[in-house]
Amino acid sequence: MDYFLTEEQQMIKELAARIADERIRPVAAELDEREEFPWELMKVLGESDLFAVWVPEEYGGLGGGVFEQALVVEELSRACSGVAVSYAASGLGSFPILLFGSEEQKARYMPDIASGKRLAAFALTEANAGSDVSSIATTAIEDGDEYVLNGTKQWITNGGEADIYTVIAVTDKSKGARGASAFIVEKGTPGLSFGKKEKKLGIRASSTREVIFEDCRIPKENLLGREGMGFIIAMKTFDKTRPGIGAQAVGIAQGALDEAVQYARQRVQFDQPISSFQGIQFMLADMATQVEAARALVYSVARLVDSGARDVSRAAAMAKLFASDVAMQVTVDAVQILGGYGYMREYPVEKMMRDAKITQIYEGTNQIQRSIIALDLIKEAARKGK
Amino acid sequence: MHIVVCVKQVPDPSQARIDRDTGLVIREGVDKITNPFDLYALEEAIRLKESFGGQVTAISMGPPAAKEVLKDAIAMGVDSGILLSDRQFAGADTLATSYTLAQAIRKLGDVALIICGKQAADGDTAQVGPGLAANLDFSHVTQVRKIRQLNSTETVVERLTDTGYEVLGLRLPAVITVVKEINEPRLPGLRGMMRAKKAEIPLWDSQVLDVDPKRVGLNGSPTQVWRTFEPARHQKGEMLVGSPSEQAALLLDRLRSL
Ligand SMILES: Cc1cc2nc3c(=O)[nH]c(=O)nc-3n(C[C@H](O)[C@H](O)[C@H](O)COP(=O)(O)OP(=O)(O)OC[C@H]3O[C@@H](n4cnc5c(N)ncnc54)[C@H](O)[C@@H]3O)c2cc1C
């Protein structure tokens, strides 16, 4: 399918694909096995200017947006989704700054993120606040020229590895959903530490870790936007990043489909390649159709988001929801096509199946995406009904 | 400091095969890439520029399509590329190639260091680097695995040998050819690729270069290739059977009779 990429977008896609094929795929199984953060690859991505694609030129970027980032994430994910999410999480951590940061904040933090010199991370989730973000308990109390943060964030992608954390914390409990605010906290700030590193089912090259604040004092100018905007900032950020999770899912699914097609042509049973069986052919056909549909949706939504359109939450949720469900289905089918070999770690598809699962969970579970879509539909109908 | 890297466009060695009937390399349908050894030369030159300043020029002799390898070199980080291309240059052996490249370097004038890959992956002669040095009367060392020092008048390098390495000093201007051990070539960056896309690659032909027509291309090439062939593969395996000690005895027998 031709998605009419510009010359620059084509270049981005090709470079990301080259890095995926030459640098990432050869080490993907080992990174997974050792659960090791891929610093060397992050350096390669930085030197190749891939962290710059979603950053405006005035802050050291190349002036692209969500779509350009999605192209990179998709290509990297074909080879290793753990590497891809470590890259993408720097986007997740940086969008709050790009969207709501002051000139000074953007000028201070974005150039290093764009060059890949420093990674970013986004810290919202806590032990008792997953889907229900409003029950976060981490607090940020104003004290003179500073805010003092206390609490523990969990499952933070790039936790411990990132230098720049955007953190959502409660500034005024009495105000409920309007009582949270967003802050920038730099690694090295006294009172900021990192706890347990999780052992995971998939995306095992990525770091998922507790981020702990104990009387962590940050200057007042590290507040993003105004007090009380914490959840709005989080939601607007997800509008920008959910298409990226969709792209991650498309990449995983494409990787699994490629493996399945190749294997089906080679594997001989009953004196013929298994690709000659219609039972296998129809599976491959459905997989390919699903992947293309997911890609078309993700690309359209990414372009919509970049257009500056308002109210893109429904579309962003759809891209993430549909593509991640496709990735799960397609990777399960790929394992099926490879049979017992597919179940073995010697072949890459079992990892893809493990990696696919997370795309249905993070940045809002797929149930939460369905709620967002449904509520938006109902709201729209009510508006029209008036 | 002005550093020149000589690069060659070659058929991708991982795809290359030889036509058994004609004995010629099959070039159709084979991707053309930068000679893999030249990537190390490019990387080293770019690193030297990053630490000491100066400029890096990549030069290639070849058909107009060889412009691509110069664009790839610019994408990696060299400042500019020059393509030496002329019908008269076609069919050059290593002698004619060295001469033609040397004329280009003479024309540039201020070159202090020339870096080449240790050999080209298609011809495998490893002669052009030393040939350049001979033509230009530059000092030279082949098989360099490390540049220890460099200043405006001299350089100290480590030369890979069969048993280890030698440390050698060279007065500049000099030619070195480098081996894989010297570095890990970088991938291009997006900024570099965008710069490469826009870059103009000047084309220097026999007029611009002021060459002796008898010394370029086929005319200047005394080398004659008699025959090229793909060696037949002998992969006859033999299975030794019996108990482990019987097999060991059989194996020892075989080895002794070799
Ligand atoms: C590997 C990994 C990386 C992560 N990275 C980050 C990160 O970088 N930053 C960050 O802040 N967070 C991160 N998270 C957290 C992630 O976003 C949450 O796990 C996710 O939002 C779901 O929360 P939960 O796990 O607490 O599930 P819960 O909210 O406890 O949900 C449990 C189940 O109940 C369902 N459910 C909950 N509420 C409803 C409802 N109202 N209607 C229907 N069903 C419902 C859910 O869909 C799910 O199936 C990460 C998580 C993982 C596993």
XYZ file of C-alpha atoms and ligand atoms in Angstrom:
697
model
C 0.000 0.000 0.000
C 1.167 3.480 -0.801
C 0.564 5.969 1.979
C 1.961 8.867 -0.017
C 4.781 9.678 2.320
C 6.761 12.835 1.680
C 10.374 12.423 0.692
C 11.409 13.229 4.231
C 8.978 10.737 5.749
C 10.209 8.075 3.353
C 13.764 8.801 4.471
C 12.758 8.500 8.137
C 11.021 5.192 7.496
C 13.950 3.775 5.536
C 16.530 4.787 8.103
C 14.460 3.350 10.956
C 13.968 0.146 8.963
C 17.682 -0.100 8.325
C 18.505 0.312 12.004
C 15.839 -2.273 12.862
C 17.198 -4.818 10.395
C 20.922 -4.227 10.824
C 21.273 -3.302 14.455
C 18.215 -4.379 16.414
C 17.040 -7.701 15.012
C 20.418 -9.429 15.495
C 20.360 -8.658 19.230
C 16.611 -8.731 19.961
C 16.500 -12.260 21.381
C 19.503 -11.618 23.583
C 18.122 -8.331 24.925
C 14.884 -10.135 25.723
C 16.664 -12.984 27.456
C 18.916 -10.721 29.512
C 16.254 -8.072 30.204
C 18.902 -5.519 29.488
C 18.223 -1.869 28.718
C 19.415 -1.178 25.150
C 21.632 1.832 25.792
C 23.848 1.166 22.817
C 20.847 1.156 20.516
C 19.467 4.322 22.110
C 22.789 5.930 21.233
C 22.463 4.770 17.629
C 18.926 6.176 17.446
C 20.186 9.459 18.861
C 23.078 9.727 16.424
C 20.709 8.975 13.587
C 18.532 11.941 14.647
C 15.487 9.750 15.196
C 14.677 11.343 18.571
C 14.426 14.635 16.704
C 11.551 13.696 14.417
C 8.699 14.870 16.666
C 10.463 17.949 18.036
C 9.987 21.403 16.436
C 13.010 22.869 14.721
C 13.311 25.757 17.172
C 14.068 23.226 19.922
C 16.656 21.225 18.042
C 14.243 18.929 16.246
C 13.408 18.169 12.650
C 9.914 19.600 12.855
C 7.818 16.497 12.331
C 5.099 15.203 14.597
C 3.155 12.189 15.740
C 3.118 10.659 12.262
C 6.891 10.784 11.844
C 7.333 9.279 15.280
C 4.820 6.551 14.429
C 6.821 5.638 11.318
C 9.926 5.147 13.446
C 8.138 3.215 16.197
C 6.531 0.875 13.667
C 9.825 0.047 11.968
C 11.698 -0.480 15.228
C 8.881 -2.653 16.548
C 9.161 -5.043 13.631
C 12.517 -6.023 15.105
C 12.052 -5.451 18.846
C 9.188 -3.782 20.573
C 11.152 -3.450 23.807
C 13.601 -1.179 22.038
C 10.784 0.652 20.265
C 8.937 1.457 23.499
C 12.102 2.745 25.164
C 12.368 5.155 22.249
C 8.658 6.007 22.265
C 8.562 6.608 26.023
C 10.909 9.527 25.519
C 8.112 10.947 23.386
C 5.550 10.181 26.091
C 7.699 12.004 28.644
C 8.319 14.953 26.357
C 4.836 15.724 25.005
C 3.701 17.335 28.289
C 6.629 19.759 27.898
C 5.953 20.378 24.203
C 2.229 20.873 24.779
C 2.174 22.821 28.030
C 5.745 23.869 28.767
C 6.828 27.501 28.798
C 9.354 28.777 26.274
C 12.067 28.419 28.911
C 11.066 24.858 29.742
C 10.994 23.813 26.096
C 14.298 25.497 25.342
C 15.849 23.930 28.394
C 14.743 20.317 27.970
C 13.790 19.626 24.368
C 17.157 19.958 22.600
C 18.710 17.199 24.727
C 15.678 14.985 24.176
C 15.819 15.652 20.421
C 19.477 14.700 20.243
C 18.899 11.551 22.291
C 21.408 12.772 24.851
C 18.759 12.509 27.551
C 15.760 10.185 27.667
C 12.416 11.247 29.080
C 9.737 9.297 30.955
C 6.163 9.866 32.059
C 5.085 9.002 35.592
C 1.388 8.778 36.331
C 0.525 5.222 37.455
C 0.690 4.167 41.094
C -0.060 0.936 42.945
C -3.632 2.042 43.600
C -4.107 4.211 40.563
C -4.093 2.391 37.232
C -7.151 2.936 35.059
C -8.504 5.186 37.781
C -5.867 7.881 37.561
C -7.864 10.156 39.858
C -6.844 8.079 42.848
C -3.153 8.962 42.652
C -1.691 9.644 46.086
C 1.657 11.240 45.242
C 1.575 14.799 46.531
C 3.337 18.011 45.582
C 3.136 20.629 48.295
C 4.154 24.202 47.692
C 6.845 25.429 50.070
C 8.305 28.839 49.349
C 10.008 28.730 45.959
C 9.704 24.989 45.752
C 7.350 22.062 45.536
C 8.001 19.066 47.763
C 7.058 15.725 46.213
C 6.219 12.571 48.146
C 4.925 9.258 46.863
C 5.744 6.279 44.654
C 5.007 5.880 40.964
C 5.121 2.366 39.592
C 5.699 0.685 36.241
C 7.371 3.709 34.761
C 8.846 2.981 31.350
C 12.459 4.247 31.138
C 12.411 4.527 34.945
C 15.972 4.819 36.209
C 17.331 5.257 32.680
C 15.654 8.554 31.806
C 17.045 11.902 32.917
C 13.810 13.856 32.603
C 10.555 12.800 34.288
C 7.190 14.407 33.825
C 5.217 13.555 36.926
C 1.556 13.936 37.806
C 0.987 14.640 41.497
C -1.805 15.964 43.718
C -1.448 19.628 44.638
C -4.881 20.128 46.166
C -6.775 17.078 47.288
C -9.973 19.026 47.926
C -10.299 19.859 44.240
C -10.610 16.237 43.062
C -9.876 15.833 39.357
C -8.786 19.489 39.220
C -6.407 18.989 42.110
C -3.520 17.369 40.237
C -0.607 19.093 38.508
C 2.256 18.122 36.232
C 5.928 18.675 37.030
C 9.330 18.159 35.495
C 11.749 16.321 37.770
C 15.334 15.731 36.767
C 17.294 12.641 37.684
C 19.817 13.516 40.337
C 17.406 15.694 42.287
C 17.811 14.818 45.992
C 14.826 12.779 47.156
C 14.278 11.125 43.776
C 15.189 7.444 43.664
C 14.301 4.308 41.771
C 12.842 1.149 43.227
C 12.064 -2.292 41.976
C 12.753 -3.077 38.333
C 9.949 -5.316 37.096
C 10.404 -8.711 35.481
C 7.947 -8.842 32.624
C 6.169 -11.090 30.136
C 7.317 -9.051 27.148
C 9.092 -5.860 26.040
C 11.798 -7.121 28.336
C 14.555 -4.940 26.924
C 12.653 -1.933 28.242
C 12.962 -0.753 31.814
C 9.760 -0.677 33.904
C 10.513 0.641 37.332
C 9.298 2.351 40.464
C 10.046 6.051 40.731
C 10.121 7.182 44.346
C 9.828 10.699 45.755
C 10.857 11.303 49.347
C 10.757 14.978 50.261
C 11.963 15.608 46.749
C 12.274 19.383 46.331
C 11.990 20.906 42.889
C 11.997 24.570 41.938
C 8.589 26.123 41.366
C 9.394 26.828 37.747
C 9.258 23.077 37.091
C 5.467 23.188 37.230
C 4.007 22.515 33.771
C 1.129 24.769 32.786
C -0.859 25.855 35.806
C -1.746 24.110 39.029
C -4.765 21.856 38.601
C -4.025 20.987 34.982
C -2.386 17.631 35.753
C -5.046 15.347 34.337
C -5.769 17.564 31.352
C -2.068 17.472 30.532
C -2.073 13.689 30.882
C -5.097 13.263 28.606
C -3.804 15.671 25.953
C -0.498 13.806 26.073
C -2.218 10.471 25.477
C -4.004 11.950 22.462
C -0.526 12.454 20.999
C 0.963 9.144 22.057
C -1.804 6.580 21.614
C -1.326 6.528 17.829
C 2.293 5.648 18.665
C 1.143 2.609 20.655
C -0.933 1.739 17.594
C 2.207 2.024 15.481
C 4.072 -0.187 17.919
C 1.310 -2.776 17.559
C 1.360 -2.533 13.752
C 5.118 -3.075 13.777
C 4.894 -6.155 15.987
C 2.091 -7.575 13.832
C 3.999 -6.895 10.614
C 7.079 -8.573 12.043
C 5.047 -11.648 12.977
C 3.314 -11.750 9.596
C 6.656 -11.584 7.775
C 7.986 -14.471 9.833
C 4.836 -16.516 9.252
C 4.887 -16.034 5.470
C 8.541 -16.930 5.239
C 8.158 -19.981 7.411
C 5.070 -21.218 5.584
C 6.978 -21.214 2.301
C 9.827 -23.245 3.735
C 8.207 -25.733 6.049
C 7.373 -28.959 4.250
C 4.777 -31.380 5.585
C 2.906 -34.023 3.625
C 5.468 -33.461 0.852
C 4.515 -29.857 0.247
C 5.207 -26.488 1.771
C 2.557 -25.715 4.355
C 1.839 -22.511 2.402
C 0.062 -24.700 -0.130
C -2.640 -25.543 2.418
C -5.644 -23.316 2.162
C -6.051 -23.447 5.933
C -2.706 -21.668 6.252
C -3.294 -19.381 3.269
C -6.529 -18.034 4.691
C -4.875 -17.334 8.009
C -2.107 -15.404 6.251
C -4.644 -13.492 4.171
C -6.629 -12.465 7.250
C -3.483 -11.484 9.114
C -2.244 -9.320 6.241
C -5.632 -7.644 5.844
C -5.851 -6.884 9.553
C -2.345 -5.454 9.650
C -3.029 -3.208 6.671
C -6.309 -1.999 8.149
C -4.579 -1.230 11.437
C -1.794 0.629 9.662
C -4.257 2.657 7.599
C -6.147 3.662 10.763
C -2.993 4.500 12.724
C -1.569 6.606 9.890
C -4.855 8.466 9.356
C -5.202 9.218 13.044
C -1.566 10.282 13.385
C -2.044 12.690 10.494
C -5.300 13.949 12.013
C -3.579 14.603 15.343
C -0.731 16.432 13.583
C -3.221 18.578 11.682
C -4.016 20.345 14.919
C -7.630 19.177 14.871
C -9.480 19.470 18.183
C -11.176 16.592 19.970
C -9.017 13.785 18.678
C -9.376 11.589 21.777
C -11.859 9.228 20.157
C -9.705 8.733 17.074
C -6.520 8.300 19.122
C -8.274 5.687 21.276
C -9.505 3.847 18.157
C -6.026 3.667 16.676
C -4.561 2.228 19.860
C -7.480 -0.135 20.469
C -7.774 -1.587 16.997
C -4.081 -1.951 16.245
C -3.293 -3.579 19.589
C -6.106 -6.113 19.235
C -4.819 -6.871 15.731
C -1.281 -7.322 17.038
C -2.461 -9.795 19.657
C -4.500 -11.822 17.170
C -1.847 -11.794 14.454
C 0.988 -12.819 16.758
C -1.053 -15.679 18.215
C -1.780 -16.829 14.656
C 1.879 -16.502 13.678
C 2.852 -18.823 16.522
C 0.152 -21.224 15.312
C 1.552 -21.199 11.767
C 5.031 -21.964 13.032
C 3.586 -24.778 15.130
C 5.909 -26.189 17.785
C 8.796 -24.178 16.370
C 6.764 -21.052 16.954
C 6.549 -21.950 20.614
C 10.326 -22.139 20.925
C 12.541 -19.202 21.826
C 14.790 -20.061 18.902
C 12.190 -18.489 16.652
C 11.155 -14.870 17.076
C 7.371 -15.176 17.043
C 6.802 -16.273 20.639
C 8.539 -13.062 21.742
C 6.315 -11.062 19.429
C 3.272 -12.686 20.988
C 4.538 -11.802 24.468
C 5.385 -8.272 23.328
C 1.994 -7.742 21.698
C 0.067 -8.196 24.948
C 1.260 -4.972 26.537
C -0.149 -2.862 23.725
C -3.639 -3.843 24.920
C -2.792 -2.715 28.444
C -0.668 0.388 28.738
C -1.569 3.986 28.003
C -5.042 2.946 29.044
C -6.333 -0.618 28.792
C -8.447 -1.465 25.788
C -11.521 -1.428 28.032
C -10.682 2.161 28.903
C -10.219 2.960 25.186
C -13.668 1.516 24.504
C -15.124 3.663 27.288
C -13.521 6.764 25.786
C -14.896 5.958 22.346
C -18.378 5.089 23.616
C -18.682 8.129 25.874
C -17.624 10.366 23.024
C -20.203 8.769 20.733
C -22.945 9.213 23.283
C -21.929 12.781 24.030
C -21.961 13.600 20.343
C -25.399 12.042 19.864
C -26.741 13.986 22.828
C -25.346 17.205 21.414
C -26.943 16.566 18.050
C -30.206 15.525 19.619
C -30.670 18.948 21.215
C 43.551 19.617 7.792
C 42.119 18.328 4.546
C 41.495 14.591 4.521
C 40.487 12.683 1.404
C 38.747 9.330 1.491
C 38.706 7.281 -1.698
C 35.537 5.244 -2.033
C 34.415 2.719 -4.596
C 30.979 1.558 -5.613
C 30.892 -2.232 -5.735
C 28.264 -4.908 -6.316
C 26.961 -6.050 -2.922
C 29.352 -8.902 -2.100
C 26.604 -10.767 -0.275
C 24.684 -11.022 -3.568
C 27.592 -11.390 -5.990
C 28.031 -14.494 -8.119
C 30.132 -15.395 -11.131
C 28.688 -16.573 -14.428
C 30.192 -20.033 -14.885
C 30.170 -19.830 -18.673
C 31.649 -16.373 -19.195
C 33.690 -16.158 -16.012
C 32.394 -12.650 -15.426
C 30.847 -11.199 -12.280
C 27.066 -11.089 -12.644
C 26.134 -7.448 -12.125
C 22.496 -7.511 -13.185
C 20.035 -7.352 -10.354
C 22.789 -6.957 -7.794
C 22.583 -3.896 -5.542
C 25.467 -1.475 -5.713
C 26.865 -0.354 -2.406
C 29.836 1.452 -0.946
C 32.778 -0.920 -0.737
C 32.347 -2.194 2.847
C 36.011 -1.582 3.738
C 35.661 2.063 2.692
C 33.090 2.629 5.425
C 35.878 2.234 7.981
C 37.950 4.785 6.089
C 35.029 7.210 6.043
C 34.319 6.696 9.724
C 37.949 7.278 10.663
C 38.134 10.453 8.600
C 34.938 11.795 10.155
C 36.226 11.006 13.650
C 39.492 12.804 12.904
C 37.522 15.797 11.711
C 35.382 15.699 14.840
C 38.428 15.716 17.090
C 40.831 17.909 15.135
C 38.632 19.967 12.827
C 39.319 20.410 9.128
C 37.414 18.986 6.214
C 36.837 15.629 4.607
C 36.329 15.079 0.888
C 35.254 11.750 -0.551
C 36.417 10.936 -4.078
C 35.218 8.132 -6.288
C 35.983 7.123 -9.841
C 33.165 5.405 -11.648
C 30.104 5.776 -13.837
C 27.647 8.615 -13.104
C 25.613 6.286 -10.880
C 28.562 6.103 -8.487
C 27.403 9.510 -7.298
C 25.274 7.539 -4.852
C 28.213 6.331 -2.777
C 29.400 9.923 -2.461
C 25.941 10.976 -1.302
C 26.016 8.160 1.242
C 29.411 9.411 2.412
C 27.977 12.910 2.853
C 25.049 11.410 4.774
C 27.571 9.829 7.139
C 29.269 13.168 7.704
C 31.910 13.994 5.098
C 31.794 17.560 3.811
C 31.760 16.996 0.072
C 32.159 14.461 -2.679
C 33.778 14.529 -6.115
C 33.063 12.034 -8.859
C 35.730 11.274 -11.464
C 33.788 10.112 -14.453
C 34.576 9.962 -18.126
C 34.222 7.341 -20.847
C 37.986 7.457 -21.131
C 38.343 6.298 -17.532
C 36.374 3.090 -18.122
C 38.122 -0.255 -17.908
C 40.843 1.036 -15.602
C 43.008 -1.397 -13.666
C 44.611 -0.460 -10.363
C 47.489 1.367 -12.042
C 45.236 3.611 -14.117
C 42.842 4.074 -11.196
C 45.636 5.163 -8.845
C 46.907 7.612 -11.431
C 43.474 9.118 -12.077
C 42.682 9.458 -8.374
C 46.132 10.948 -7.795
C 45.476 13.594 -10.447
C 42.300 14.580 -8.607
C 44.163 14.848 -5.318
C 46.860 16.948 -6.992
C 44.130 19.229 -8.225
C 42.734 19.609 -4.698
C 46.239 20.618 -3.670
C 46.132 20.907 0.092
C 45.509 17.273 1.043
C 47.374 16.118 4.159
C 45.985 12.629 4.608
C 44.363 10.108 2.310
C 42.468 7.229 3.859
C 41.398 4.184 1.859
C 39.757 0.922 2.810
C 42.253 -1.920 2.858
C 40.910 -3.309 -0.408
C 37.849 -3.307 -2.656
C 35.428 -6.140 -2.158
C 35.117 -6.792 -5.908
C 38.725 -6.715 -7.143
C 40.349 -7.551 -3.800
C 43.729 -6.242 -4.969
C 44.545 -3.780 -2.154
C 46.752 -1.928 -4.642
C 45.094 1.446 -5.110
C 46.116 2.860 -1.721
C 49.823 2.176 -2.201
C 49.434 3.126 -5.885
C 48.191 6.551 -4.869
C 51.136 7.034 -2.532
C 53.534 6.094 -5.324
C 51.905 8.489 -7.768
C 51.877 11.367 -5.322
C 55.133 10.518 -3.608
C 53.343 10.446 -0.229
C 54.469 8.200 2.607
C 52.128 5.286 3.248
C 51.183 2.443 5.543
C 48.631 -0.267 4.777
C 46.420 -2.273 7.164
C 46.164 0.402 9.820
C 44.165 -0.705 12.849
C 44.605 2.447 14.916
C 45.687 6.039 14.537
C 47.572 6.830 17.713
C 48.542 10.419 17.031
C 48.051 13.016 14.392
C 49.311 16.567 14.079
C 49.904 18.879 11.161
C 53.196 17.261 10.183
C 53.046 13.613 11.166
C 50.994 10.691 12.346
C 51.693 7.548 14.363
C 49.716 4.460 13.465
C 49.414 0.799 14.372
C 49.704 -1.569 11.442
C 48.070 -4.956 11.746
C 50.417 -7.867 11.021
C 49.951 -11.625 11.051
C 51.411 -11.892 14.515
C 50.369 -8.634 16.147
C 50.939 -5.025 15.192
C 53.705 -2.582 14.389
C 53.831 1.038 15.488
C 54.914 3.298 12.650
C 55.358 7.018 12.257
C 54.667 8.732 8.950
C 55.413 12.200 7.761
C 52.448 13.971 6.170
C 51.153 14.068 3.520
C 50.462 10.371 3.758
C 48.227 7.569 2.588
C 46.893 4.954 4.969
C 44.630 2.017 4.285
C 42.537 0.818 7.188
C 41.228 -2.527 8.412
C 37.933 -3.385 10.089
C 39.460 -3.351 13.558
C 39.939 0.401 13.441
C 36.371 1.452 14.314
C 32.693 0.736 13.954
C 31.243 2.780 11.092
C 28.233 4.870 12.035
C 24.900 4.795 10.287
C 23.871 7.957 8.494
C 21.720 10.437 10.416
C 18.570 12.083 9.109
C 20.226 15.489 9.014
C 23.095 14.029 7.019
C 20.702 12.281 4.647
C 18.852 15.519 4.042
C 22.095 17.339 3.405
C 23.173 14.572 1.033
C 19.936 14.784 -0.882
C 20.595 18.436 -1.644
C 24.349 18.147 -2.141
C 25.802 18.830 -5.578
C 28.440 16.302 -6.574
C 30.892 17.918 -8.990
C 31.867 15.716 -11.883
C 35.492 15.851 -12.937
C 36.199 14.419 -16.389
C 39.431 14.065 -18.343
C 39.305 17.751 -19.313
C 38.976 19.004 -15.771
C 41.584 16.593 -14.481
C 44.194 17.223 -17.146
C 45.206 13.582 -17.480
C 47.564 11.875 -19.883
C 45.134 9.899 -22.104
C 47.621 7.030 -22.319
C 47.543 6.560 -18.567
C 43.797 6.345 -17.922
C 41.084 3.753 -18.551
C 41.754 0.720 -20.686
C 44.681 2.481 -22.432
C 46.525 2.929 -19.192
C 45.855 -0.554 -17.883
C 48.487 -3.203 -18.484
C 46.657 -5.719 -16.329
C 44.981 -8.452 -18.312
C 42.537 -10.783 -16.672
C 43.006 -14.195 -18.224
C 40.277 -16.030 -16.506
C 37.994 -15.680 -13.527
C 36.133 -18.599 -12.116
C 34.237 -19.710 -9.097
C 36.135 -22.524 -7.451
C 34.102 -25.704 -7.422
C 33.094 -26.616 -3.921
C 34.220 -29.964 -2.625
C 31.975 -30.768 0.240
C 32.110 -34.494 0.300
C 31.739 -35.485 3.886
C 32.608 -38.870 5.167
C 30.829 -40.459 8.093
C 33.019 -42.433 10.422
C 31.054 -45.191 12.118
C 31.712 -47.548 14.981
C 32.191 -47.248 18.706
C 33.708 -43.976 19.917
C 37.166 -45.557 20.231
C 36.894 -47.130 16.774
C 35.856 -43.768 15.345
C 38.769 -42.059 17.057
C 41.187 -44.623 15.621
C 39.721 -44.179 12.134
C 39.986 -40.418 12.407
C 43.600 -40.601 13.527
C 44.327 -42.863 10.568
C 42.785 -40.416 8.142
C 44.658 -37.473 9.590
C 47.957 -39.340 9.434
C 47.450 -40.209 5.794
C 46.765 -36.571 4.772
C 5.043 -2.644 31.035
C 4.274 -1.485 31.522
C 4.729 -0.209 31.305
C 4.031 0.901 31.776
N 4.538 2.155 31.605
C 3.936 3.215 32.210
C 4.526 4.511 32.177
O 5.564 4.733 31.553
N 3.925 5.509 32.857
C 2.776 5.321 33.556
O 2.286 6.260 34.168
N 2.172 4.101 33.581
C 2.731 3.044 32.941
N 2.143 1.794 32.983
C 0.872 1.632 33.667
C -0.294 1.324 32.723
O -0.666 2.459 32.014
C -1.408 0.726 33.556
O -1.008 -0.591 33.856
C -2.738 0.713 32.873
O -3.217 2.011 32.758
C -3.768 -0.153 33.593
O -3.787 0.038 34.955
P -3.729 -1.225 35.941
O -2.639 -2.075 35.463
O -3.656 -0.738 37.316
O -5.059 -2.002 35.699
P -6.472 -1.781 36.436
O -6.895 -0.386 36.274
O -6.402 -2.334 37.797
O -7.384 -2.683 35.551
C -7.559 -4.083 35.755
C -8.588 -4.558 34.749
O -9.840 -3.907 34.999
C -10.275 -3.244 33.840
N -10.944 -2.003 34.211
C -10.533 -1.055 35.082
N -11.414 -0.059 35.126
C -12.396 -0.360 34.272
C -13.594 0.278 33.874
N -13.935 1.470 34.356
N -14.369 -0.349 32.975
C -14.029 -1.538 32.460
N -12.907 -2.187 32.800
C -12.107 -1.604 33.696
C -9.024 -2.977 33.058
O -9.293 -2.778 31.683
C -8.233 -4.222 33.311
O -8.662 -5.233 32.458
C 2.825 0.696 32.471
C 2.347 -0.583 32.668
C 3.046 -1.669 32.222
C 2.520 -3.034 32.490
